[in-house]
PDB file of C-alpha atoms in Angstrom:
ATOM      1  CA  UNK A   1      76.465 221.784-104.240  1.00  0.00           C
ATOM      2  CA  UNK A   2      72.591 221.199-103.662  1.00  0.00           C
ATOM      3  CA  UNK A   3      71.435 218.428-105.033  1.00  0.00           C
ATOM      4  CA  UNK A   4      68.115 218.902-107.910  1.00  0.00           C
ATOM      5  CA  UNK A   5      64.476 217.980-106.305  1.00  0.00           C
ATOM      6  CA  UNK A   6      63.311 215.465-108.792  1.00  0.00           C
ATOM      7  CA  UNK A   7      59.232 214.473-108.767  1.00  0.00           C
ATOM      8  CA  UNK A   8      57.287 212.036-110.968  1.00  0.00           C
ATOM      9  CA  UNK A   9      54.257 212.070-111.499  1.00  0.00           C
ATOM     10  CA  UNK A  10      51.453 209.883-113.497  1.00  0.00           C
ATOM     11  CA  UNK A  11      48.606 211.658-114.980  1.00  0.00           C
ATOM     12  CA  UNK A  12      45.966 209.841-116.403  1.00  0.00           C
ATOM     13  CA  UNK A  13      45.448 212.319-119.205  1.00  0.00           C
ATOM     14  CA  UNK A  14      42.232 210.179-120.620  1.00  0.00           C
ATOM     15  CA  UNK A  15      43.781 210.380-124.320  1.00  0.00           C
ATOM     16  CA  UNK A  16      42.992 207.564-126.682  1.00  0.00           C
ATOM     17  CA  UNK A  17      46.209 207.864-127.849  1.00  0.00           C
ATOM     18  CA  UNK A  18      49.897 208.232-127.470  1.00  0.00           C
ATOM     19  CA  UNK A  19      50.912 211.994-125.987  1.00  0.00           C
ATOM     20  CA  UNK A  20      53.762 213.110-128.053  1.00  0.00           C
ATOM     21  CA  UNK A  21      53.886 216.885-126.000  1.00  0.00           C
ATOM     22  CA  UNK A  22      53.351 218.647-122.803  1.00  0.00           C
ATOM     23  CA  UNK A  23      53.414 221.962-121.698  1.00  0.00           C
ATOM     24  CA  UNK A  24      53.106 224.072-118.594  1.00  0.00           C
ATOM     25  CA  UNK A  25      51.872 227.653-118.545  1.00  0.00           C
ATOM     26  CA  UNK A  26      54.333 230.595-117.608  1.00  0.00           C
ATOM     27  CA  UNK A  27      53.243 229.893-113.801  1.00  0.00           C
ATOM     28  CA  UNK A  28      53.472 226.023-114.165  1.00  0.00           C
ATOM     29  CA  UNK A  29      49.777 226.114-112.955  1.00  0.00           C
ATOM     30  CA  UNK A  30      48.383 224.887-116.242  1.00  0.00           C
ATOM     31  CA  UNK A  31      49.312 221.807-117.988  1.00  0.00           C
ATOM     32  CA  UNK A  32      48.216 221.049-121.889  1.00  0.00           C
ATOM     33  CA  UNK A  33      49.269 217.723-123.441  1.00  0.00           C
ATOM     34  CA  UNK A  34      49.213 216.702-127.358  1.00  0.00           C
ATOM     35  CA  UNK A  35      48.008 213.586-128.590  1.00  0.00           C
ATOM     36  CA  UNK A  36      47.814 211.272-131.508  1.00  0.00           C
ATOM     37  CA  UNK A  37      43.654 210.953-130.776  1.00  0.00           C
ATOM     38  CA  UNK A  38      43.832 214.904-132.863  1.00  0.00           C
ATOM     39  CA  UNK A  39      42.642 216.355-129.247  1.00  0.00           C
ATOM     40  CA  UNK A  40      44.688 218.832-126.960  1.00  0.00           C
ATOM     41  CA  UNK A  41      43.688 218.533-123.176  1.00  0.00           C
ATOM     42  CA  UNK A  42      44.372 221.098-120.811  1.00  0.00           C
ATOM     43  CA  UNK A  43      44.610 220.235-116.757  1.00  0.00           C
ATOM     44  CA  UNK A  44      44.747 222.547-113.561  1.00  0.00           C
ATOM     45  CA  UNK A  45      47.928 221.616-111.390  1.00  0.00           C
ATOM     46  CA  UNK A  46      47.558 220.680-108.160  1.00  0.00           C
ATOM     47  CA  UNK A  47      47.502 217.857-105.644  1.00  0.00           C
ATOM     48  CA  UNK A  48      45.650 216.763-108.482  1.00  0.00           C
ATOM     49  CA  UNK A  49      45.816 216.886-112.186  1.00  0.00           C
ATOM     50  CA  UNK A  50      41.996 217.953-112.879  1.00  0.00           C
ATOM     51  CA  UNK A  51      40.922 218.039-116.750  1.00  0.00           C
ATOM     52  CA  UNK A  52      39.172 221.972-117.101  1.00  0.00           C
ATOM     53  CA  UNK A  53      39.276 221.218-121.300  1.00  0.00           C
ATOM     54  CA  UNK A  54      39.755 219.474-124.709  1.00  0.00           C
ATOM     55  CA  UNK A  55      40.929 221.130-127.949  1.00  0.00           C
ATOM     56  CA  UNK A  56      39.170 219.417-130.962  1.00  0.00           C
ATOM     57  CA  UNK A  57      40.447 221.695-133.506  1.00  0.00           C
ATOM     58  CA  UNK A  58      42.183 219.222-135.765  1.00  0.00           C
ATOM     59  CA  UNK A  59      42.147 216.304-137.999  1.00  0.00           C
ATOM     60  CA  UNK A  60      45.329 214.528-137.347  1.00  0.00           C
ATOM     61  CA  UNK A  61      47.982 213.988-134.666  1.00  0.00           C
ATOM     62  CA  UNK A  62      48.709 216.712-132.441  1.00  0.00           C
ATOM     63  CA  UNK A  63      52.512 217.223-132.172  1.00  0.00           C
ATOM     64  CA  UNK A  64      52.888 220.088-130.045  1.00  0.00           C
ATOM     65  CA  UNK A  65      51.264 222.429-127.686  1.00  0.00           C
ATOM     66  CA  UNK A  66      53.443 226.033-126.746  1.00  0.00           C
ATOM     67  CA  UNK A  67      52.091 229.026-124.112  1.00  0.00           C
ATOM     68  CA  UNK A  68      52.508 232.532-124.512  1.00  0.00           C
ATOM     69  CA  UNK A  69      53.702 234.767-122.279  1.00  0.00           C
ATOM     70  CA  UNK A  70      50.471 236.056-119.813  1.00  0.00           C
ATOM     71  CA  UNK A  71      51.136 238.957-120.954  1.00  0.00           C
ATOM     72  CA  UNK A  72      49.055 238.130-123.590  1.00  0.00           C
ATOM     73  CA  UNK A  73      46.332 236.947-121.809  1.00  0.00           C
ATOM     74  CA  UNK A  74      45.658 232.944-121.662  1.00  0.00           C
ATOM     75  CA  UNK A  75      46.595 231.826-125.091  1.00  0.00           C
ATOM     76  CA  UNK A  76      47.978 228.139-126.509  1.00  0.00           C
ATOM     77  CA  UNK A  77      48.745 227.716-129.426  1.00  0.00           C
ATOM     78  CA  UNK A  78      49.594 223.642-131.155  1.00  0.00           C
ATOM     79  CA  UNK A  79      50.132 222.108-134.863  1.00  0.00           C
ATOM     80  CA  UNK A  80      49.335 218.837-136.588  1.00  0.00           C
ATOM     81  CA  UNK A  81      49.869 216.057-138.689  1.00  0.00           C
ATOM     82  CA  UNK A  82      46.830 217.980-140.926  1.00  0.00           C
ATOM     83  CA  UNK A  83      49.120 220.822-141.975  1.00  0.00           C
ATOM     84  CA  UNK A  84      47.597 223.752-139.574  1.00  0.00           C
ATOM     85  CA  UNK A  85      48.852 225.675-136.628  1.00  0.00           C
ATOM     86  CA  UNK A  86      46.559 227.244-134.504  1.00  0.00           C
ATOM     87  CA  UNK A  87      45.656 229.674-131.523  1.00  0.00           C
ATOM     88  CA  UNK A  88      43.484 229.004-129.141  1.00  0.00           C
ATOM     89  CA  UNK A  89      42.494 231.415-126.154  1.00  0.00           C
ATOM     90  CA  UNK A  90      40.696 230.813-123.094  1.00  0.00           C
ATOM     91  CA  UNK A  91      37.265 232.580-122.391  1.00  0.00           C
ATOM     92  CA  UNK A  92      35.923 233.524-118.968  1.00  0.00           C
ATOM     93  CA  UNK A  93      33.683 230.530-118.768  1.00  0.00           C
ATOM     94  CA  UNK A  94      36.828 228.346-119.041  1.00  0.00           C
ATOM     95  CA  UNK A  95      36.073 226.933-122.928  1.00  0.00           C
ATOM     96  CA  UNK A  96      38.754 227.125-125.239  1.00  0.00           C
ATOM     97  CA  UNK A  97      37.958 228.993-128.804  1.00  0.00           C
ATOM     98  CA  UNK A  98      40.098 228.937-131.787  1.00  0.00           C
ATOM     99  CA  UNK A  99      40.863 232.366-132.954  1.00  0.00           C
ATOM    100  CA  UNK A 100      42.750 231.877-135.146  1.00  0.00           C
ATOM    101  CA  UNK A 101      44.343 228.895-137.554  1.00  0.00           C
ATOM    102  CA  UNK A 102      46.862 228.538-140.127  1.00  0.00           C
ATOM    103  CA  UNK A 103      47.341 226.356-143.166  1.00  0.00           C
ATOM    104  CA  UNK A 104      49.772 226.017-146.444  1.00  0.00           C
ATOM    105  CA  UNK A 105      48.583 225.920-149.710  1.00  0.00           C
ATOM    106  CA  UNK A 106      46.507 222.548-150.280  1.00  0.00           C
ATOM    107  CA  UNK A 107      49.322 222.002-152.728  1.00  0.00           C
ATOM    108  CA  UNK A 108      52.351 222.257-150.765  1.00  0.00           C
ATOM    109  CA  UNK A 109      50.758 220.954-147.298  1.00  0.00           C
ATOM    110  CA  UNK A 110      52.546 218.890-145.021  1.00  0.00           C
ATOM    111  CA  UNK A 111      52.983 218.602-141.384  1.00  0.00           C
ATOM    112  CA  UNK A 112      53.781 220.998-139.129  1.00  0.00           C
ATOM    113  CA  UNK A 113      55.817 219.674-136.436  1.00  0.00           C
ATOM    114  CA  UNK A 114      56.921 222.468-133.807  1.00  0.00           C
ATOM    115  CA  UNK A 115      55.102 225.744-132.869  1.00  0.00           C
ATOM    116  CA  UNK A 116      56.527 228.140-130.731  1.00  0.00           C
ATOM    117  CA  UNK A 117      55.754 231.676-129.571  1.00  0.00           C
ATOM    118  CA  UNK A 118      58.778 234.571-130.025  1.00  0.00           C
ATOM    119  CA  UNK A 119      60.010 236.182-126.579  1.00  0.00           C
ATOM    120  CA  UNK A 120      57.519 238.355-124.911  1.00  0.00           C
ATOM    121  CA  UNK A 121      60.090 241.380-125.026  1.00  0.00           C
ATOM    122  CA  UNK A 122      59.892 241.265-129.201  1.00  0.00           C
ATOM    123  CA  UNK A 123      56.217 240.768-129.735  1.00  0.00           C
ATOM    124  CA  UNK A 124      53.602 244.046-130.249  1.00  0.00           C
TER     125      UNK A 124
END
């Protein structure tokens, strides 16, 4: 049996804070990390780990960051301590936008802790 490859690697991801997720895109080409400083980062793989962009959407600890399929085009969504999920696409000039963000009641808001995207093969 062939034994698994197994590679570390630091990355000075230049949060203030502690990372509590990563993520790599669909062609592990793209990395996005979640932080406690409220910011998502997103870094080009390489030799290298360069920083292309920062996510300043929200106002509490990011939790986690999730890709969807390319299909899709270049799209990430992530969800916070502050109770909203969002989506955030990248534009041809390489910023990131939020199109789109979600939130409870102000009543019944809480956390949200995971966010994930369905399989490409059930999504329209």
């Amino acid at each position: 049996m062939a034994a698994l490859a197994q590679t570390s690697v630091q990355i000075d991801t230049q949060h203030d804070d502690l990372v509590h997720d990563t993520a790599l895109n669909y062609y592990g080409t793209t990395l996005a990390t979640a932080s406690s400083d409220r910011t998502v980062r997103i870094y080009e793989v390489g030799a290298t780990y360069v920083h292309t962009g920062s996510i300043t959407c929200h106002t509490g600890p990011v939790w986690e960051v999730s890709w969807s399929h390319p299909k899709y085009g270049t799209l990430l969504a992530s969800c916070s301590f502050d109770g909203l999920a969002c989506i955030h696409r990248e534009s041809p000039s390489r910023t990131w936008n939020t199109i789109h963000s979600h939130c409870m009641k102000e009543e019944e808001r809480s956390s949200i802790n995971s966010v994930q995207w369905a399989p490409h093969e059930v999504c329209v």
